[in-house]
Amino acid sequence: MFTSLEGKTVIVTGASKGIGRGIALRFGAAGLNVLVVSRTLADAEKVAAEIGPNASAFAADVSSPEDSEAMAAAALERYGRIDVLCANAGIFPAARLGQMTAADFDHVIGVNLKGTFLSVSAVLPAMKAAKKGRIVLTSSITGPITGYPGWTHYGASKAGQMGFMRTAAIELAPWNITVNAVMPGNILTEGLEGAGPEYMAAMTASIPMRKLGSVADIANAALFFASEEAGYITGQGMVIDGGQVLPESIGALEEMDKA
Ligand code: NAP
């Protein structure tokens, strides 16, 4: 049995939809106070209402230093503490090299990577004062391990988060603050459903477990990193992908199907 996290406070960025919503619901069910953050207040409010009285919404753009500071201030004002940050907000527009503009590149890096840095920076004063904290980044398999056409900027941002994480974990260890990352494979979200049935079928076929992940699969891993019991784990990534990155070739999956 894991130690209860009831009464602690978590900030979840990008929590109005998809994986972030799943993380917010899971942490809320575990009894934490949840600050549900996205740029669109009305969407964040819906998720906070779903969680219950231990949650509230806040509108912030994680690529803005001012918004990030305001987000941390709101958590402190409402709940008096910040125990956990789930830096999850991310965007994944596609553009091939040759068409990708400098502005496209800056936008993705600005939200996914600079946004991670800004969210972490904003919660540090509270975590350092408490001499304790848990930071969980949402990276991806795409970038750190795999690639996908159209996502050079996205892959760079997600691999960048892992580089950021390793040095942050060393810098923050003296304050008993851990920094880890969940690395999702293909997770069934509203966004992915929009990619169409063909994309979904091709993705499913490439996964040894032959199913897409759920947001709960990622939320459970994030909750583990936030637990007391994970206190000696820092600077690590956890791949949650149903085995997607494992086959060395399509032949490996064909061989698997012969079983
Ligand atoms: P999603 O369904 O598109 O949700 C993205 C969330 O982030 C929304 O709440 C959105 O709300 C918020 N957001 C976007 N830009 C923001 C900004 N600048 N500031 C604050 N919030 C912002 O995305 P998802 O699929 O759940 O992905 C979430 C994270 O998981 C991302 O970091 C992504 O890279 C990672 N990931 C996803 C998958 C997957 O299969 N879905 C796989 C690997 C990794 P607003 O637009 O209202 O701000």
Short mmCIF file of C-alpha atoms and ligand atoms in Angstrom, two decimals:
data_model
loop_
_atom_site.label_atom_id
_atom_site.label_comp_id
_atom_site.label_asym_id
_atom_site.label_seq_id
_atom_site.Cartn_x
_atom_site.Cartn_y
_atom_site.Cartn_z
CA MET A 1 0.00 0.00 0.00
CA PHE A 2 1.37 3.40 -0.92
CA THR A 3 1.44 6.30 1.55
CA SER A 4 -1.57 8.56 1.09
CA LEU A 5 -1.00 11.86 -0.71
CA GLU A 6 -4.26 13.27 0.64
CA GLY A 7 -4.11 16.99 1.41
CA LYS A 8 -1.04 17.62 -0.75
CA THR A 9 -1.20 19.99 -3.70
CA VAL A 10 -0.43 19.35 -7.34
CA ILE A 11 -0.29 21.75 -10.27
CA VAL A 12 -1.09 20.04 -13.58
CA THR A 13 -0.43 22.08 -16.72
CA GLY A 14 -2.31 21.30 -19.91
CA ALA A 15 -4.97 19.68 -17.72
CA SER A 16 -8.12 20.63 -19.61
CA LYS A 17 -7.81 17.78 -22.10
CA GLY A 18 -6.09 14.52 -22.91
CA ILE A 19 -3.26 13.23 -20.76
CA GLY A 20 -3.23 16.26 -18.46
CA ARG A 21 -6.93 15.83 -17.73
CA GLY A 22 -6.26 12.17 -16.96
CA ILE A 23 -3.45 13.13 -14.58
CA ALA A 24 -5.61 15.78 -12.88
CA LEU A 25 -8.51 13.31 -12.38
CA ARG A 26 -6.18 10.62 -11.01
CA PHE A 27 -4.43 12.97 -8.57
CA GLY A 28 -7.80 14.41 -7.54
CA ALA A 29 -9.12 10.91 -6.84
CA ALA A 30 -6.01 10.30 -4.71
CA GLY A 31 -7.09 13.20 -2.49
CA LEU A 32 -4.67 15.92 -3.58
CA ASN A 33 -5.71 19.53 -4.12
CA VAL A 34 -5.44 20.04 -7.87
CA LEU A 35 -4.76 23.28 -9.73
CA VAL A 36 -6.06 22.54 -13.23
CA VAL A 37 -4.15 24.75 -15.68
CA SER A 38 -4.72 25.51 -19.35
CA ARG A 39 -4.98 28.65 -21.44
CA THR A 40 -8.74 28.26 -21.77
CA LEU A 41 -10.30 28.88 -18.36
CA ALA A 42 -13.75 27.46 -19.23
CA ASP A 43 -12.22 24.09 -20.22
CA ALA A 44 -10.08 23.95 -17.09
CA GLU A 45 -13.14 24.79 -14.98
CA LYS A 46 -15.02 21.81 -16.43
CA VAL A 47 -12.23 19.44 -15.37
CA ALA A 48 -12.00 21.05 -11.92
CA ALA A 49 -15.76 20.55 -11.51
CA GLU A 50 -15.39 16.90 -12.55
CA ILE A 51 -12.76 16.39 -9.83
CA GLY A 52 -14.73 18.11 -7.08
CA PRO A 53 -14.18 20.65 -4.31
CA ASN A 54 -10.47 19.78 -3.98
CA ALA A 55 -9.79 21.23 -7.45
CA SER A 56 -9.86 24.64 -9.07
CA ALA A 57 -9.00 26.09 -12.45
CA PHE A 58 -6.37 28.61 -13.50
CA ALA A 59 -5.73 30.11 -16.93
CA ALA A 60 -2.05 30.34 -17.85
CA ASP A 61 0.12 30.07 -20.93
CA VAL A 62 3.16 28.05 -19.85
CA SER A 63 5.35 29.81 -22.40
CA SER A 64 4.86 33.08 -20.49
CA PRO A 65 7.10 33.79 -17.47
CA GLU A 66 4.43 36.04 -15.94
CA ASP A 67 1.67 33.43 -16.34
CA SER A 68 3.89 30.72 -14.88
CA GLU A 69 4.64 32.86 -11.81
CA ALA A 70 0.93 33.68 -11.43
CA MET A 71 0.08 29.97 -11.65
CA ALA A 72 2.41 29.10 -8.76
CA ALA A 73 1.14 32.09 -6.75
CA ALA A 74 -2.47 30.93 -7.25
CA ALA A 75 -1.65 27.43 -5.96
CA LEU A 76 0.02 28.90 -2.88
CA GLU A 77 -2.81 31.36 -2.26
CA ARG A 78 -5.53 28.69 -2.63
CA TYR A 79 -3.85 25.69 -1.00
CA GLY A 80 -0.82 27.04 0.91
CA ARG A 81 1.67 24.59 -0.60
CA ILE A 82 2.97 23.07 -3.82
CA ASP A 83 4.02 19.46 -3.37
CA VAL A 84 3.91 18.25 -6.96
CA LEU A 85 4.23 19.82 -10.41
CA CYS A 86 3.11 17.85 -13.44
CA ALA A 87 4.55 19.87 -16.33
CA ASN A 88 2.43 18.31 -19.04
CA ALA A 89 1.27 21.10 -21.38
CA GLY A 90 2.46 20.45 -24.89
CA ILE A 91 1.62 21.02 -28.54
CA PHE A 92 2.39 18.90 -31.58
CA PRO A 93 1.70 20.70 -34.89
CA ALA A 94 3.28 18.94 -37.86
CA ALA A 95 5.58 20.59 -40.44
CA ARG A 96 8.20 18.97 -42.65
CA LEU A 97 11.68 20.42 -43.00
CA GLY A 98 11.59 22.79 -45.97
CA GLN A 99 8.17 24.06 -44.97
CA MET A 100 8.86 24.58 -41.26
CA THR A 101 9.49 28.24 -40.45
CA ALA A 102 11.65 29.64 -37.68
CA ALA A 103 8.43 30.83 -36.04
CA ASP A 104 6.98 27.27 -36.15
CA PHE A 105 10.14 25.96 -34.49
CA ASP A 106 10.18 28.68 -31.82
CA HIS A 107 6.51 28.10 -31.04
CA VAL A 108 6.89 24.38 -30.30
CA ILE A 109 10.12 24.84 -28.36
CA GLY A 110 8.57 27.81 -26.54
CA VAL A 111 5.59 25.84 -25.22
CA ASN A 112 7.08 22.37 -24.78
CA LEU A 113 10.63 23.08 -23.61
CA LYS A 114 10.77 26.69 -22.42
CA GLY A 115 7.33 26.09 -20.87
CA THR A 116 8.79 23.19 -18.88
CA PHE A 117 11.64 25.41 -17.65
CA LEU A 118 9.25 28.22 -16.71
CA SER A 119 6.79 25.95 -14.85
CA VAL A 120 9.62 24.30 -12.91
CA SER A 121 11.23 27.67 -12.11
CA ALA A 122 7.93 29.03 -10.83
CA VAL A 123 7.35 26.24 -8.27
CA LEU A 124 10.94 26.08 -7.02
CA PRO A 125 10.78 28.77 -4.29
CA ALA A 126 7.90 26.93 -2.57
CA MET A 127 9.48 23.49 -2.98
CA LYS A 128 12.90 24.68 -1.80
CA ALA A 129 11.34 26.33 1.26
CA ALA A 130 9.56 23.04 2.04
CA LYS A 131 12.80 21.09 1.37
CA LYS A 132 10.71 18.64 -0.61
CA GLY A 133 9.02 18.35 -3.97
CA ARG A 134 8.13 16.12 -6.87
CA ILE A 135 8.34 17.27 -10.47
CA VAL A 136 6.97 15.05 -13.22
CA LEU A 137 7.51 16.09 -16.84
CA THR A 138 5.45 14.70 -19.72
CA SER A 139 7.98 13.94 -22.43
CA SER A 140 7.35 11.34 -25.14
CA ILE A 141 8.93 8.39 -26.92
CA THR A 142 9.05 10.71 -29.97
CA GLY A 143 12.35 12.57 -29.80
CA PRO A 144 14.16 10.80 -26.97
CA ILE A 145 13.80 7.37 -28.65
CA THR A 146 11.89 7.52 -31.95
CA GLY A 147 11.09 9.93 -34.76
CA TYR A 148 8.06 10.75 -36.89
CA PRO A 149 7.95 12.82 -40.11
CA GLY A 150 6.75 16.36 -39.44
CA TRP A 151 7.98 16.41 -35.88
CA THR A 152 11.61 17.53 -35.92
CA HIS A 153 10.72 20.49 -33.67
CA TYR A 154 8.46 18.39 -31.47
CA GLY A 155 11.05 15.61 -31.15
CA ALA A 156 13.73 18.17 -30.29
CA SER A 157 11.49 19.66 -27.59
CA LYS A 158 10.70 16.27 -26.05
CA ALA A 159 14.35 15.14 -26.11
CA GLY A 160 15.24 18.57 -24.72
CA GLN A 161 12.96 17.97 -21.74
CA MET A 162 14.97 14.83 -20.90
CA GLY A 163 18.25 16.78 -21.01
CA PHE A 164 16.73 19.51 -18.87
CA MET A 165 15.49 16.87 -16.42
CA ARG A 166 18.88 15.25 -15.82
CA THR A 167 20.66 18.44 -14.80
CA ALA A 168 17.64 19.74 -12.87
CA ALA A 169 17.57 16.46 -10.92
CA ILE A 170 21.19 16.99 -9.85
CA GLU A 171 20.71 20.68 -9.02
CA LEU A 172 17.57 20.05 -6.95
CA ALA A 173 18.64 16.89 -5.11
CA PRO A 174 19.94 18.87 -2.09
CA TRP A 175 16.38 20.12 -1.51
CA ASN A 176 14.89 16.62 -1.73
CA ILE A 177 13.15 17.58 -4.96
CA THR A 178 12.94 14.81 -7.54
CA VAL A 179 12.54 15.39 -11.27
CA ASN A 180 11.35 12.54 -13.47
CA ALA A 181 9.52 12.11 -16.75
CA VAL A 182 6.73 9.98 -18.14
CA MET A 183 7.36 9.08 -21.78
CA PRO A 184 4.04 8.13 -23.38
CA GLY A 185 3.71 6.15 -26.57
CA ASN A 186 0.45 6.50 -28.51
CA ILE A 187 -2.24 7.43 -26.05
CA LEU A 188 -5.91 7.59 -26.90
CA THR A 189 -6.89 11.25 -26.50
CA GLU A 190 -9.36 13.52 -28.25
CA GLY A 191 -6.40 14.85 -30.25
CA LEU A 192 -5.33 11.43 -31.49
CA GLU A 193 -8.90 10.47 -32.43
CA GLY A 194 -8.81 13.51 -34.71
CA ALA A 195 -5.91 11.91 -36.61
CA GLY A 196 -8.42 9.50 -38.16
CA PRO A 197 -9.08 5.72 -38.14
CA GLU A 198 -6.27 4.88 -40.59
CA TYR A 199 -3.60 6.53 -38.44
CA MET A 200 -5.03 4.88 -35.34
CA ALA A 201 -5.10 1.44 -36.99
CA ALA A 202 -1.50 1.78 -38.22
CA MET A 203 -0.36 2.85 -34.76
CA THR A 204 -2.18 0.00 -33.05
CA ALA A 205 -0.62 -2.51 -35.47
CA SER A 206 2.89 -1.30 -34.50
CA ILE A 207 2.37 -1.90 -30.76
CA PRO A 208 3.12 -5.39 -29.38
CA MET A 209 0.20 -5.09 -26.95
CA ARG A 210 -1.98 -4.21 -29.96
CA LYS A 211 -3.83 -1.40 -28.24
CA LEU A 212 -3.30 2.31 -27.70
CA GLY A 213 -2.56 3.51 -24.19
CA SER A 214 -5.10 5.27 -22.03
CA VAL A 215 -4.61 8.55 -20.21
CA ALA A 216 -4.99 6.56 -16.98
CA ASP A 217 -1.89 4.52 -17.93
CA ILE A 218 0.14 7.74 -17.96
CA ALA A 219 -1.58 9.20 -14.89
CA ASN A 220 -0.75 6.11 -12.83
CA ALA A 221 2.93 6.42 -13.71
CA ALA A 222 2.90 10.14 -12.84
CA LEU A 223 1.23 9.35 -9.52
CA PHE A 224 3.95 6.78 -8.80
CA PHE A 225 6.69 9.36 -9.40
CA ALA A 226 4.80 11.71 -7.04
CA SER A 227 4.52 9.08 -4.30
CA GLU A 228 6.54 8.96 -1.08
CA GLU A 229 7.75 5.54 -2.17
CA ALA A 230 9.40 6.96 -5.32
CA GLY A 231 11.47 9.41 -3.24
CA TYR A 232 14.83 7.86 -4.17
CA ILE A 233 14.14 7.97 -7.92
CA THR A 234 15.29 11.09 -9.74
CA GLY A 235 16.38 12.04 -13.23
CA GLN A 236 14.63 9.05 -14.79
CA GLY A 237 12.21 8.56 -17.65
CA MET A 238 9.53 5.88 -17.70
CA VAL A 239 8.36 4.65 -21.10
CA ILE A 240 4.65 3.76 -21.12
CA ASP A 241 3.95 2.50 -24.61
CA GLY A 242 2.69 -1.10 -24.64
CA GLY A 243 6.09 -2.15 -25.97
CA GLN A 244 5.94 0.13 -29.03
CA VAL A 245 9.66 0.98 -29.09
CA LEU A 246 10.81 -2.63 -28.65
CA PRO A 247 10.48 -4.40 -32.03
CA GLU A 248 13.73 -4.11 -33.99
CA SER A 249 11.74 -4.49 -37.23
CA ILE A 250 8.24 -5.18 -38.58
CA GLY A 251 9.51 -8.78 -38.81
CA ALA A 252 9.64 -8.95 -35.02
CA LEU A 253 5.91 -8.26 -34.85
CA GLU A 254 5.20 -10.81 -37.61
CA GLU A 255 7.23 -13.36 -35.64
CA MET A 256 5.27 -12.44 -32.50
CA ASP A 257 2.00 -13.10 -34.31
CA LYS A 258 3.08 -16.68 -35.07
CA ALA A 259 2.85 -17.57 -31.38
P1 NAP B 1 -4.00 17.67 -25.87
O1 NAP B 1 -5.10 16.67 -25.71
O2 NAP B 1 -3.88 18.45 -27.11
O3 NAP B 1 -4.07 18.66 -24.61
C1 NAP B 1 -3.11 19.68 -24.48
C2 NAP B 1 -3.39 20.46 -23.22
O4 NAP B 1 -2.39 21.47 -23.08
C3 NAP B 1 -4.73 21.19 -23.25
O5 NAP B 1 -5.23 21.25 -21.93
C4 NAP B 1 -4.35 22.59 -23.73
O6 NAP B 1 -5.34 23.52 -23.34
C5 NAP B 1 -3.01 22.77 -23.01
N1 NAP B 1 -2.10 23.73 -23.59
C6 NAP B 1 -1.68 23.82 -24.90
N2 NAP B 1 -0.82 24.84 -25.02
C7 NAP B 1 -0.69 25.41 -23.79
C8 NAP B 1 0.07 26.49 -23.28
N3 NAP B 1 0.85 27.25 -24.07
N4 NAP B 1 -0.03 26.79 -21.96
C9 NAP B 1 -0.82 26.05 -21.15
N5 NAP B 1 -1.55 25.00 -21.57
C10 NAP B 1 -1.48 24.69 -22.88
O7 NAP B 1 -2.56 16.96 -25.67
P2 NAP B 1 -2.17 15.50 -25.13
O8 NAP B 1 -2.18 14.56 -26.27
O9 NAP B 1 -2.91 15.19 -23.91
O10 NAP B 1 -0.64 15.78 -24.78
C11 NAP B 1 -0.25 16.21 -23.49
C12 NAP B 1 1.24 16.01 -23.33
O11 NAP B 1 1.55 14.65 -23.57
C13 NAP B 1 2.09 16.83 -24.29
O12 NAP B 1 3.23 17.29 -23.63
C14 NAP B 1 2.45 15.82 -25.36
O13 NAP B 1 3.67 16.15 -25.97
C15 NAP B 1 2.57 14.56 -24.55
N6 NAP B 1 2.39 13.33 -25.32
C16 NAP B 1 1.17 12.96 -25.84
C17 NAP B 1 1.04 11.76 -26.51
C18 NAP B 1 -0.29 11.26 -27.04
O14 NAP B 1 -0.33 10.16 -27.61
N7 NAP B 1 -1.37 11.98 -26.89
C19 NAP B 1 2.17 10.94 -26.70
C20 NAP B 1 3.39 11.35 -26.17
C21 NAP B 1 3.49 12.54 -25.47
P3 NAP B 1 -5.42 25.02 -24.02
O15 NAP B 1 -5.29 24.81 -25.49
O16 NAP B 1 -6.74 25.57 -23.57
O17 NAP B 1 -4.29 25.78 -23.43
#
